[in-house]
Short mmCIF file of C-alpha atoms in Angstrom, two decimals:
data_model
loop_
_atom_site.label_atom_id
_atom_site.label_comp_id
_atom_site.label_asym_id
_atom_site.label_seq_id
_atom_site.Cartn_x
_atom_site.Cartn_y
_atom_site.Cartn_z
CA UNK D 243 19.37 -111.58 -27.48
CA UNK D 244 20.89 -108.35 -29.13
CA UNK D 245 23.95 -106.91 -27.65
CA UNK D 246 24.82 -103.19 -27.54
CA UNK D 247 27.94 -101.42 -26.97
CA UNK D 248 27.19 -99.56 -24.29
CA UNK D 249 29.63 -96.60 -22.51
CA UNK D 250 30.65 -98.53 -18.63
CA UNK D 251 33.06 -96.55 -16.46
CA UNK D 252 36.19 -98.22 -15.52
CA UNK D 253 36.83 -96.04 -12.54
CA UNK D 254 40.53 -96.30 -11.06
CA UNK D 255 40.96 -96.72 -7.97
CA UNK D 256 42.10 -99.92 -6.21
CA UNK D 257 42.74 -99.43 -2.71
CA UNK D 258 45.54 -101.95 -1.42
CA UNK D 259 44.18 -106.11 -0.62
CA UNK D 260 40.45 -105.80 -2.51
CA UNK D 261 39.68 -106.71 -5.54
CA UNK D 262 36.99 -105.36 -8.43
CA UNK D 263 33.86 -103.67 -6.69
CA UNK D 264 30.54 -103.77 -9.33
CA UNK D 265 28.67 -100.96 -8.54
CA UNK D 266 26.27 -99.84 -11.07
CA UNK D 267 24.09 -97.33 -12.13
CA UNK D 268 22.29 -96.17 -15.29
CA UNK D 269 21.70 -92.41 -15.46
CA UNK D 270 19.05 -91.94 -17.40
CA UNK D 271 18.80 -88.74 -19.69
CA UNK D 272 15.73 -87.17 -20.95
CA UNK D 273 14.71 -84.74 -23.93
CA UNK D 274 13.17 -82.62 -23.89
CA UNK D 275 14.24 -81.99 -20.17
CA UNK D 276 11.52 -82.64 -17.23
CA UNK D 277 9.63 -80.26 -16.53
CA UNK D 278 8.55 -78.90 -19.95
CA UNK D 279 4.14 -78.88 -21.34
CA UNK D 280 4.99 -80.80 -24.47
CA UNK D 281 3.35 -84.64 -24.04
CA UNK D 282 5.90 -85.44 -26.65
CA UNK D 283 7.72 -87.40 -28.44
CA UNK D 284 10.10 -87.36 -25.30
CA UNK D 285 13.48 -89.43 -25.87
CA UNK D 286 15.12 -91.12 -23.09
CA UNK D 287 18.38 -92.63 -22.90
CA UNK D 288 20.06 -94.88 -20.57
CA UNK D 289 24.06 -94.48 -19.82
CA UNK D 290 24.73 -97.50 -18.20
CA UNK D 291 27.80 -97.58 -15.85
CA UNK D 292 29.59 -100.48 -14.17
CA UNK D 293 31.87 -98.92 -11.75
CA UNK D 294 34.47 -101.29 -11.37
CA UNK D 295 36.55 -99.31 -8.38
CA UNK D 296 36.30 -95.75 -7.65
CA UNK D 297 39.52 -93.90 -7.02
CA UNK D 298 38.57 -90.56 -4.53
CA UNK D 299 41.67 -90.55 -2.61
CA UNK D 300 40.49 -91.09 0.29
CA UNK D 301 42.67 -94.16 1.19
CA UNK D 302 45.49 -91.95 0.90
CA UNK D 303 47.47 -93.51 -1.76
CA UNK D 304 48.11 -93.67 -5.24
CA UNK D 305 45.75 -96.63 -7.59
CA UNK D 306 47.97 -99.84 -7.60
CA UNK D 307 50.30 -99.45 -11.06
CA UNK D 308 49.94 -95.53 -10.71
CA UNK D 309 53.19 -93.94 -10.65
CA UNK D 310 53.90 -89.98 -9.72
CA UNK D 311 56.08 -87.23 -8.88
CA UNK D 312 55.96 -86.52 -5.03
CA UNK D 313 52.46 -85.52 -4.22
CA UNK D 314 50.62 -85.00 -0.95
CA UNK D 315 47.06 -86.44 -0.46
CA UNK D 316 44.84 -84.16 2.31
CA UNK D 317 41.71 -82.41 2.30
CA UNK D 318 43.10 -78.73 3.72
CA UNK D 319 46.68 -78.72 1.64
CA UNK D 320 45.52 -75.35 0.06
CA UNK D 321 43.90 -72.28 2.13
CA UNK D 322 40.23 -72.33 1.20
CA UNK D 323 40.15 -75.07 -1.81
CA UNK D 324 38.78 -77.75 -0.18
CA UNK D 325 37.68 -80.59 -2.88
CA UNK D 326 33.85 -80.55 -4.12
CA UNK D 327 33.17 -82.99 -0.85
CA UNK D 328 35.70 -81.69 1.36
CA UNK D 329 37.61 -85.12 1.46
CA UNK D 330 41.27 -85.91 0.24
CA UNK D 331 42.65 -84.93 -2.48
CA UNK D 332 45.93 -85.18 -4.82
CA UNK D 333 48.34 -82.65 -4.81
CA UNK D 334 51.33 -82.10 -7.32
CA UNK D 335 54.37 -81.20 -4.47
CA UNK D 336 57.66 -81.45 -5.09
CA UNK D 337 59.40 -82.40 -8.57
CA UNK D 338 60.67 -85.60 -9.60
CA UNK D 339 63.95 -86.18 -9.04
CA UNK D 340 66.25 -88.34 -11.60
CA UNK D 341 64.99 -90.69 -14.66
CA UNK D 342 62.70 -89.34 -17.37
CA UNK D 343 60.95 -86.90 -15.07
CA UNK D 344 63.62 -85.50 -13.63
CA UNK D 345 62.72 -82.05 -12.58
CA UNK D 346 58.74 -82.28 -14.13
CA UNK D 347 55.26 -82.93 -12.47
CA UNK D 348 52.96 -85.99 -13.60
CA UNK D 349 50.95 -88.55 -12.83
CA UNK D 350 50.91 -91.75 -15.05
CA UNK D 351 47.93 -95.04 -14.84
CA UNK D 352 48.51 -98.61 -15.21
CA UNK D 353 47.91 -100.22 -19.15
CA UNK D 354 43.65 -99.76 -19.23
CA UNK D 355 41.65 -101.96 -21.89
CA UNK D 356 39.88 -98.90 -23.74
CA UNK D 357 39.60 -100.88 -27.09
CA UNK D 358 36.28 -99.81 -27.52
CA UNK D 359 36.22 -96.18 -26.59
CA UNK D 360 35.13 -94.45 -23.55
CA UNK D 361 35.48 -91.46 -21.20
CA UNK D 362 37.54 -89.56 -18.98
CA UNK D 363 36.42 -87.81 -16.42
CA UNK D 364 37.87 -86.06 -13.33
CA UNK D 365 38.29 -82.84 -11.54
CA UNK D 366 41.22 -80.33 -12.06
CA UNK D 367 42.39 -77.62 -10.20
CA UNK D 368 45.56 -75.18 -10.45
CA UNK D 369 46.97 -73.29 -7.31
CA UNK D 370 46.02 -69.57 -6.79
CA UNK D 371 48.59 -68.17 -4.48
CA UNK D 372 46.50 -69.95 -1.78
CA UNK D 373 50.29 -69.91 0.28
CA UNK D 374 53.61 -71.91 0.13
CA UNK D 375 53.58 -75.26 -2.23
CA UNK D 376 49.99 -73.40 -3.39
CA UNK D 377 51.60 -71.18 -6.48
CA UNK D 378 49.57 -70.61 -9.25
CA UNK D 379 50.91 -71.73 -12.75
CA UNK D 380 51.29 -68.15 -14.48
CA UNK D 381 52.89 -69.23 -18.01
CA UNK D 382 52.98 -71.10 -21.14
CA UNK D 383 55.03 -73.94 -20.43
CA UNK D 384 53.48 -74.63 -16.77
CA UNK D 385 50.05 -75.61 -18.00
CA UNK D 386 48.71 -79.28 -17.70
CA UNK D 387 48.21 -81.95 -20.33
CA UNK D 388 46.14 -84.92 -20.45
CA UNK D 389 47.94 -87.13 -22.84
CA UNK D 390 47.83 -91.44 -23.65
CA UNK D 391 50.54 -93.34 -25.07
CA UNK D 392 50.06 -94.93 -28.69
CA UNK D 393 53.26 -97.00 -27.94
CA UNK D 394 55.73 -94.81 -29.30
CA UNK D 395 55.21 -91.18 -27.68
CA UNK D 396 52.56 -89.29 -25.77
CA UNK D 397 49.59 -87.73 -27.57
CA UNK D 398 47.66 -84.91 -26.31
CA UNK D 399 44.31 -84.81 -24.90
CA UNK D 400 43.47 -81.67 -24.11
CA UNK D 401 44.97 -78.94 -21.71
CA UNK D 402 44.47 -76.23 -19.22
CA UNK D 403 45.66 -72.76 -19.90
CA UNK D 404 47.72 -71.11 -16.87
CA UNK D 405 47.27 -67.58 -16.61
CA UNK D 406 48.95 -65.01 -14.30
CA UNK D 407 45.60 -63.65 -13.47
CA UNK D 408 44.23 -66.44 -12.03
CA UNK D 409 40.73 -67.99 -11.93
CA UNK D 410 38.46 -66.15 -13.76
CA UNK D 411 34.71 -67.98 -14.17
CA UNK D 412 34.29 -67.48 -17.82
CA UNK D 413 38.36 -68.47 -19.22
CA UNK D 414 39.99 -69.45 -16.57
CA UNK D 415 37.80 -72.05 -14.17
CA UNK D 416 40.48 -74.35 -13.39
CA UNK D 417 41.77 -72.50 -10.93
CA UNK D 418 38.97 -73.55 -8.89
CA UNK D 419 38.48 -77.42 -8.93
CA UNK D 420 36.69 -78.14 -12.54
CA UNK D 421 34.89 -80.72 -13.60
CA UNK D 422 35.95 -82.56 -16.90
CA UNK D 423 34.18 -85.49 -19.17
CA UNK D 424 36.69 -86.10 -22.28
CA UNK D 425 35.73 -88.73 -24.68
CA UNK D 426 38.89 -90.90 -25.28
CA UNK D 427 40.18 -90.35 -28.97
CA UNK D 428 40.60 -93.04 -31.41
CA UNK D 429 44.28 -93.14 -31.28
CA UNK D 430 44.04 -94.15 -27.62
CA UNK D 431 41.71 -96.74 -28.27
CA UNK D 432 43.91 -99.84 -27.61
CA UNK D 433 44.24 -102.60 -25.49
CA UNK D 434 46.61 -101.59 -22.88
CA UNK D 435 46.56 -97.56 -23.12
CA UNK D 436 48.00 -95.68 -20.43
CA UNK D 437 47.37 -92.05 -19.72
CA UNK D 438 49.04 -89.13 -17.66
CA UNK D 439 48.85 -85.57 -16.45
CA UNK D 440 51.71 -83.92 -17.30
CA UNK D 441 53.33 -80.25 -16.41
CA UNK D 442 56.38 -79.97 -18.72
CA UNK D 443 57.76 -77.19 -16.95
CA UNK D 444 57.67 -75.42 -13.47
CA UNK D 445 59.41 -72.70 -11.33
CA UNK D 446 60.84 -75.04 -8.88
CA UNK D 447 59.81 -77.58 -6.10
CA UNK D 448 57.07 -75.06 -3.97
CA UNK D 449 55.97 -72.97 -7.51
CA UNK D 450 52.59 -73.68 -9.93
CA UNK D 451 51.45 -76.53 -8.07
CA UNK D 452 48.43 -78.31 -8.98
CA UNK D 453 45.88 -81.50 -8.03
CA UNK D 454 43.63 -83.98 -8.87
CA UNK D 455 40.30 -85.52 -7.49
CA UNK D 456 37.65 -87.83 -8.25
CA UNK D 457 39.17 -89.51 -11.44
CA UNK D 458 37.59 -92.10 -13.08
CA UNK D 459 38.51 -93.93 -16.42
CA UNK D 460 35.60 -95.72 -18.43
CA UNK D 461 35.61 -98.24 -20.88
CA UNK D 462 32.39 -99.32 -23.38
CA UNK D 463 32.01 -102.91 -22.83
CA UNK D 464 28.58 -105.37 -23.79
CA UNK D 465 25.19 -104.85 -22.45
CA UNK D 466 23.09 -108.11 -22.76
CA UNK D 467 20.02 -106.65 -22.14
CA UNK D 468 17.67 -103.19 -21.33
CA UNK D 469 14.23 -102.52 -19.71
CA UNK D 470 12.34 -99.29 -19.90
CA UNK D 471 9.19 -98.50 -17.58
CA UNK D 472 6.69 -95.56 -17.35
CA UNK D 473 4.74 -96.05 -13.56
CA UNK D 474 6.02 -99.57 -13.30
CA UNK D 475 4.60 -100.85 -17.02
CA UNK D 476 7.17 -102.38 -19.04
CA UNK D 477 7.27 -100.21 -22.60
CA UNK D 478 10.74 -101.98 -23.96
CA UNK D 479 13.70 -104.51 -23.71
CA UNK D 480 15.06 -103.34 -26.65
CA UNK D 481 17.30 -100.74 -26.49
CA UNK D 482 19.04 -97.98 -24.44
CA UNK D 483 16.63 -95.24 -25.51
CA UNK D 484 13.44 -95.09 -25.66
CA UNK D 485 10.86 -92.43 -27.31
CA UNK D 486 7.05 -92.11 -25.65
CA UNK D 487 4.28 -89.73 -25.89
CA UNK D 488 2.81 -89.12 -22.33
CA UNK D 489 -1.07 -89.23 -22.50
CA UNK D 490 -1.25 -85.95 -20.11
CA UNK D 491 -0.27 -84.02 -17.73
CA UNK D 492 1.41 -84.77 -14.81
CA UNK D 493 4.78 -86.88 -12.38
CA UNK D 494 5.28 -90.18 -13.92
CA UNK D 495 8.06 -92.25 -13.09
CA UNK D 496 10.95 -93.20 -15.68
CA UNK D 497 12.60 -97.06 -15.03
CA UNK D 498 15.81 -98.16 -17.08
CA UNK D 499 17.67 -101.39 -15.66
CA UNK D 500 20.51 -103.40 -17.85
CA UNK D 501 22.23 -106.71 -17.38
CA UNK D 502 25.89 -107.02 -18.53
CA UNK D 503 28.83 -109.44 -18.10
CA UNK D 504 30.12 -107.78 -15.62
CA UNK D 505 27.17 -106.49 -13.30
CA UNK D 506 23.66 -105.31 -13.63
CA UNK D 507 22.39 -102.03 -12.74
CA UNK D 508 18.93 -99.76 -12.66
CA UNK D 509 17.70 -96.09 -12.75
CA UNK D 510 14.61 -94.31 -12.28
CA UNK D 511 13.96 -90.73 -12.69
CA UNK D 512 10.70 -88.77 -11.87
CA UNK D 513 9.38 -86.75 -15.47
CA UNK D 514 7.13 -83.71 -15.04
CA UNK D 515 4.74 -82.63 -17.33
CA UNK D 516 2.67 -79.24 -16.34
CA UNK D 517 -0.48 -77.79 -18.47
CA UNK D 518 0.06 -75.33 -20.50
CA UNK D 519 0.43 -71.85 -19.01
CA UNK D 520 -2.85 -70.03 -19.98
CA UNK D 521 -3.00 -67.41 -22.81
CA UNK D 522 -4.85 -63.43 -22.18
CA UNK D 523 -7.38 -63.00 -19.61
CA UNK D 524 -10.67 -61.23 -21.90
CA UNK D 525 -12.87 -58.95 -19.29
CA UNK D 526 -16.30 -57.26 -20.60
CA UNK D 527 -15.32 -54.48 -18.86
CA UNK D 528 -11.55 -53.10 -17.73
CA UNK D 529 -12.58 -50.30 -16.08
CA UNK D 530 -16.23 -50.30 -13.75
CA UNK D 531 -17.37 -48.39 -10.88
CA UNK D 532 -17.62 -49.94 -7.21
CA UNK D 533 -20.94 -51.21 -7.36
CA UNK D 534 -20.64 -53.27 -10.63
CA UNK D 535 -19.46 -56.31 -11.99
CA UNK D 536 -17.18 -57.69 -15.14
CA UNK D 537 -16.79 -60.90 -16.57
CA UNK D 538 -13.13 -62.84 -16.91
CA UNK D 539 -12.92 -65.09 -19.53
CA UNK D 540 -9.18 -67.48 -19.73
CA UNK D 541 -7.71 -68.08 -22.91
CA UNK D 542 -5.70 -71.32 -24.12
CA UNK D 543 -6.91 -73.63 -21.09
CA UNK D 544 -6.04 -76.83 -20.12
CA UNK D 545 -8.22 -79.02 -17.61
CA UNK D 546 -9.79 -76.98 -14.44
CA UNK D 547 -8.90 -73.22 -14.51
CA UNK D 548 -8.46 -71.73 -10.89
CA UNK D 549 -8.53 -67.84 -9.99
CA UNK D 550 -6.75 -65.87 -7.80
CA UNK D 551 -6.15 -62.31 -6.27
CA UNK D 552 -3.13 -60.84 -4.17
CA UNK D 553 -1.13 -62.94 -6.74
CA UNK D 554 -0.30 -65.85 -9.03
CA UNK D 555 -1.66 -69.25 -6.53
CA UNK D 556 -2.20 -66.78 -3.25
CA UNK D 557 -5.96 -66.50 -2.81
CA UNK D 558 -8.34 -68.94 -4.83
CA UNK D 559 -11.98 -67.39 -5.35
CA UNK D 560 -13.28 -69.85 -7.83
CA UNK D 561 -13.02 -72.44 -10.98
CA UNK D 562 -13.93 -72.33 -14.61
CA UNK D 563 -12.73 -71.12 -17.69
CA UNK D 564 -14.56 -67.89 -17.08
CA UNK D 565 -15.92 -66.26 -13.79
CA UNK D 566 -17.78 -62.62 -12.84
CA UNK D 567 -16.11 -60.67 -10.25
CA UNK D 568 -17.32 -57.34 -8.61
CA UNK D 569 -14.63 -55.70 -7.15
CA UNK D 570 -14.83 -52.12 -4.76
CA UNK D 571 -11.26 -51.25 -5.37
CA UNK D 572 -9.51 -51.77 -8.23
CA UNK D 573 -7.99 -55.44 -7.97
CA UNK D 574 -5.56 -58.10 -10.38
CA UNK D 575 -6.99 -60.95 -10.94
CA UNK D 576 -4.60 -64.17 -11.78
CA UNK D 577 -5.57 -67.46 -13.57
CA UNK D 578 -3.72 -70.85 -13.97
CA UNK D 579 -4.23 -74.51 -15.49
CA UNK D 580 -4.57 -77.40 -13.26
CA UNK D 581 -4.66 -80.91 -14.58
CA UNK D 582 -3.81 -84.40 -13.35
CA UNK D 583 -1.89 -83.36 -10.22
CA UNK D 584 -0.05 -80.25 -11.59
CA UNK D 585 -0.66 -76.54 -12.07
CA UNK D 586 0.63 -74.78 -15.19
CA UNK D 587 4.44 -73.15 -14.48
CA UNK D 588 3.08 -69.38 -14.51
CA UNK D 589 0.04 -67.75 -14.62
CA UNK D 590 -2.57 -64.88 -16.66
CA UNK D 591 -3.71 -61.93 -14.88
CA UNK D 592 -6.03 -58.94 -15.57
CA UNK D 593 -6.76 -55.89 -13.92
CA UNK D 594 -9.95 -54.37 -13.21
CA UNK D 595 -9.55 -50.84 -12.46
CA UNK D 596 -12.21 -49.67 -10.45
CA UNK D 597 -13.99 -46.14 -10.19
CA UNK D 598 -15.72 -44.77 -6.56
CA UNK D 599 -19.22 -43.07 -6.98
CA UNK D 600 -18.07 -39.32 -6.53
CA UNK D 601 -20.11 -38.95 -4.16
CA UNK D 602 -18.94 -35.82 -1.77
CA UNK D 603 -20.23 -34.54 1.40
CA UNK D 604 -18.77 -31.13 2.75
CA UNK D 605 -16.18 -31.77 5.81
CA UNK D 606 -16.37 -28.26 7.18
CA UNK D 607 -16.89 -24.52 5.88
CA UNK D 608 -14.57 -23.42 3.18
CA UNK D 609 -13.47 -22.99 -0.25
CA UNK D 610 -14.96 -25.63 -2.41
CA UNK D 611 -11.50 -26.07 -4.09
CA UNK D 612 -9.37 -27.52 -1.12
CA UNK D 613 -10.15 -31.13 -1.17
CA UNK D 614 -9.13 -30.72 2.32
CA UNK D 615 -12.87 -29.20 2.81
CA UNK D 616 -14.38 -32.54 1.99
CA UNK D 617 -15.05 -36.53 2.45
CA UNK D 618 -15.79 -39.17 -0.06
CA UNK D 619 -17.52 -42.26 -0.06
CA UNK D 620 -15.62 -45.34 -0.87
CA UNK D 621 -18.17 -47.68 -0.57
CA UNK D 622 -18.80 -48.81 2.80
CA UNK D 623 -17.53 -45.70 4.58
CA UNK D 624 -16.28 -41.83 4.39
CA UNK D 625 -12.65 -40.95 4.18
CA UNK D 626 -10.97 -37.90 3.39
CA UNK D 627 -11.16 -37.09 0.04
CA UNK D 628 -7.92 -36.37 -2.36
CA UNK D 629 -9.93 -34.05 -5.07
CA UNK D 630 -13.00 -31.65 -4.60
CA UNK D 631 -16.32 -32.36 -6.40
CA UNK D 632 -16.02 -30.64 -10.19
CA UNK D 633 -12.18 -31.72 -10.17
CA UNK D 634 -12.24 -35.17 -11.35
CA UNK D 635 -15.01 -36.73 -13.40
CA UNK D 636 -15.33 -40.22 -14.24
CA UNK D 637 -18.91 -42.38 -16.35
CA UNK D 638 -20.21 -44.08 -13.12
CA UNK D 639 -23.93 -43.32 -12.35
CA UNK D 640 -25.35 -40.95 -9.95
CA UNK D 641 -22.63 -38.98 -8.08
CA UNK D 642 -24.61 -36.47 -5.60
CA UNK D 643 -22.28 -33.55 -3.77
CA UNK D 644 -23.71 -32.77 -0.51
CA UNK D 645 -23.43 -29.31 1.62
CA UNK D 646 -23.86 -30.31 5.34
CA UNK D 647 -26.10 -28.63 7.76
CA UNK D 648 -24.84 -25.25 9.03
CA UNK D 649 -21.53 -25.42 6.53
CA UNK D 650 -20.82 -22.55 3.34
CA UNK D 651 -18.97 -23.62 0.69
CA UNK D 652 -17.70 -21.05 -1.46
CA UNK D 653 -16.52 -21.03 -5.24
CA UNK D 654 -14.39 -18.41 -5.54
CA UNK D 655 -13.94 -19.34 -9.39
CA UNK D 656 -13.42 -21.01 -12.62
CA UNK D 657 -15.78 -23.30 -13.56
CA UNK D 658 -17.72 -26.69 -11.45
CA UNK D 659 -19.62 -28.70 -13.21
CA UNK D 660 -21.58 -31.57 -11.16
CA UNK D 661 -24.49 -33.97 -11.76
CA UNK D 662 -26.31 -33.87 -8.40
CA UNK D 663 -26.10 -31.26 -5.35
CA UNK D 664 -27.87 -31.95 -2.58
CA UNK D 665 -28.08 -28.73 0.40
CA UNK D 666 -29.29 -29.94 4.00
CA UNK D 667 -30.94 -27.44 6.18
CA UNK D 668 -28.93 -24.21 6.78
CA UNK D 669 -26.43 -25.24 4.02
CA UNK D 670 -25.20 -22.71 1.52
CA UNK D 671 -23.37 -22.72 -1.42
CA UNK D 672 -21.46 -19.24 -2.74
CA UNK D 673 -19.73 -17.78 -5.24
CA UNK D 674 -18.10 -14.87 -6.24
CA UNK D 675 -18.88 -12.95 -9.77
CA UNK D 676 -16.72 -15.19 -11.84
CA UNK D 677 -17.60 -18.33 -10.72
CA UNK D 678 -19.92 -20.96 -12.38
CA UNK D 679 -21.50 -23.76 -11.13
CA UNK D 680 -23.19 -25.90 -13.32
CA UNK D 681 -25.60 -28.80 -12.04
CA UNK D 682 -26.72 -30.71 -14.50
CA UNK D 683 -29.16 -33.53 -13.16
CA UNK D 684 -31.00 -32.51 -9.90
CA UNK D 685 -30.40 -29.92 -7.14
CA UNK D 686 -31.92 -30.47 -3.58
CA UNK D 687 -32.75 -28.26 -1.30
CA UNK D 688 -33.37 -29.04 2.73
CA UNK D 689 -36.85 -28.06 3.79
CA UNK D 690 -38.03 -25.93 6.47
CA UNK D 691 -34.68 -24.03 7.08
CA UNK D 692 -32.67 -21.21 5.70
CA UNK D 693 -30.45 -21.84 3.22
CA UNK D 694 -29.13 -22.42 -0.99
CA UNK D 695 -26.91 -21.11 -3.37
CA UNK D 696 -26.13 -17.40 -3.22
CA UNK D 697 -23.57 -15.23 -5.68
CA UNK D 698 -22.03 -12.22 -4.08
#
């Protein structure tokens, strides 16, 4: 069976009378990421990890073969910088006092077997004048190293820039706790490497203080065998990634499990694919009067195609790629792709502007020109109207103006031009000298009473 070097994490922490603790997991990674319309190629890859021990700090104590300068190990040392979890964590106190640390900050792990490479990976955090033995590092020589030891002298890592400004999000994070994953360099890839955190310098025993939680130290080591699924179907057993091309939409279940020397270990992941979001929404008409109708037709679809109004998913009035609405007020209409279980991420949308009949009836006697004086019809019932008839003109069929019985509407100038005017019994319609009114369709006239248009 084929063998791959796979990354395992070693993690550090031994707490006092057990021995080794194989937990394992696998940690699959995906690309493109979940949640995406592409069927694929999608590439998977499985990080198999055999946690050996886990060192938190939670037992209070330093790993067995860990060595330090006086810390303290709580979860409230600092003001308002609890730990990610709110458990224990390591604190940097006092300085050491006499041998090769005398006066210095560290903290220094047993010989680790990282031969074959690995990782690093903890979280950091400098003081921020949180109170005393809480002081923030403010200068060059008070910053942090990560450093191994080749056998001859300590290398460094990487490192942590103190600042007198403290945290900032962007440059200076570690002032908050920070999360670090630091591949181990070549130099340090030895049998028996140790490693340390080191402060070379400091202000005295309650001054730039810093801690440490969560730190973990991983080692590659043999992987025997691998096992990808998709829904429970075995795909391959060859290696730790695997590449597959979905067949469509929708939630499908990802399976990677591994056997090793040393333990064996399994993830699973759900992977989303949605439709595609749908393209322009074509209408045969944008802009209609109450009364009539257009036609929506979706672009780019994928499986059914549902509609909406009062928003994207809110009110569903019907299916297909296109559909014929008739709106009485002017409405947005919304359209999205639904296929195997899953809508598309976003939808389309159109809006059909819609245009009232101007259809006018007189309110009560007065000057034509005071919208005030009059009520339109919005298609089921009369309101008060926001423009007189002549003021606004729009294509839609048949508008008709209507002078009530018993009220005089007078034009006392410019220029009205209407379709339709319709004058019940004892309506009259006047203007002065300058006025025109122009009706260019029909004029009715009540019968049997008094009434009409007169010019004075």
């Amino acid at each position: 069976m084929k063998k791959r070097n796979i990354l395992l994490a070693l993690l550090l922490f031994l707490i006092p009378g057990m021995g080794a603790v194989y937990a394992q997991t696998a940690n699959i990674e995906a690309t493109p990421a979940s949640g995406g319309t592409s069927l694929g190629p999608v590439t998977f890859k499985g990080n198999p990890q055999v946690q050996a021990t886990a060192y938190n700090f939670n037992g209070g104590t330093l790993p067995s073969g860990w060595s330090s300068s006086p810390y303290s190990i709580s979860s409230t040392i600092c003001p308002g910088q609890n730990s990610p979890d709110n458990t224990n964590y390591f604190w940097a106190t006092d300085t050491e006092s006499g041998g090769s640390y005398d006066g210095k900050r560290y903290v220094e792990t047993n010989e680790i077997d990282v031969s074959n490479g690995g990782k690093i990976e903890f979280y950091i955090r400098y003081a921020d004048n949180e109170g005393s033995g809480c002081e923030q590092p403010d200068a060059a020589d008070e910053w942090v190293y990560l450093q191994y030891y080749d056998g001859n002298s300590w290398v460094d890592i990487t490192t942590w820039e103190a600042t007198s400004s403290g945290y900032n999000s962007s440059t200076h994070p570690w002032y908050q706790w920070y999360w670090n994953s630091v591949e181990i360099p070549a130099g340090a890839q030895t049998a028996n490497t140790k490693f340390r955190w080191y402060q070379p310098s400091n202000s005295g025993t309650t001054y730039d203080n810093w801690g440490l939680e969560d730190v973990s130290i991983g080692a590659n080591v043999t992987v025997d065998s691998h096992e990808w699924k998709i829904d429970g179907v075995t795909k391959s057993t060859s290696e730790a990634t695997y590449t597959y091309t979905f067949p469509q939409p929708g939630s499908y279940t990802v399976y990677y499990g591994f056997t090793s020397s040393v333990g064996d270990g399994n993830d699973q992941i759900n992977y989303l694919i949605l439709p595609v979001n749908p393209g322009s929404i074509s209408a045969t008409e944008t802009t209609i009067c109450n009364g009539n109708s257009s036609t929506l037709t979706a672009t780019n679809t994928q499986g059914t195609v549902y509609w909406y109004t009062d928003g994207c998913g809110t009110t569903e009035i019907g299916t297909g790629n296109s559909i014929t609405v008739s709106p009485s007020s002017t409405t947005t209409y919304y359209t999205r792709n639904y296929e195997n279980g899953q809508f598309s991420a976003s939808c389309a949308s159109v809006t059909i502007t819609v245009n009232q009949l101007p259809i006018y009836r007189s309110k009560q006697s007065g000057n034509w020109t005071v919208s005030s004086n009059w009520e339109q019809y919005n298609g089921s019932t009369w309101e008060a109207a926001t423009s007189y008839p002549g003021q606004i003109s729009n294509s839609c069929p048949n508008p008709m103006v209507t002078i009530r019985t018993n009220h005089t509407m007078n034009i006392p100038s410019g220029s009205i031009t209407i379709p339709n005017l319709s004058i019940e019994a004892n309506g009259l319609v006047t203007k002065d000298n300058t006025a025109t009114l122009t009706i260019t369709d029909e004029l009715i006239m009540g019968k049997d009473a008094s009434g009409g248009i007169q010019i004075n």
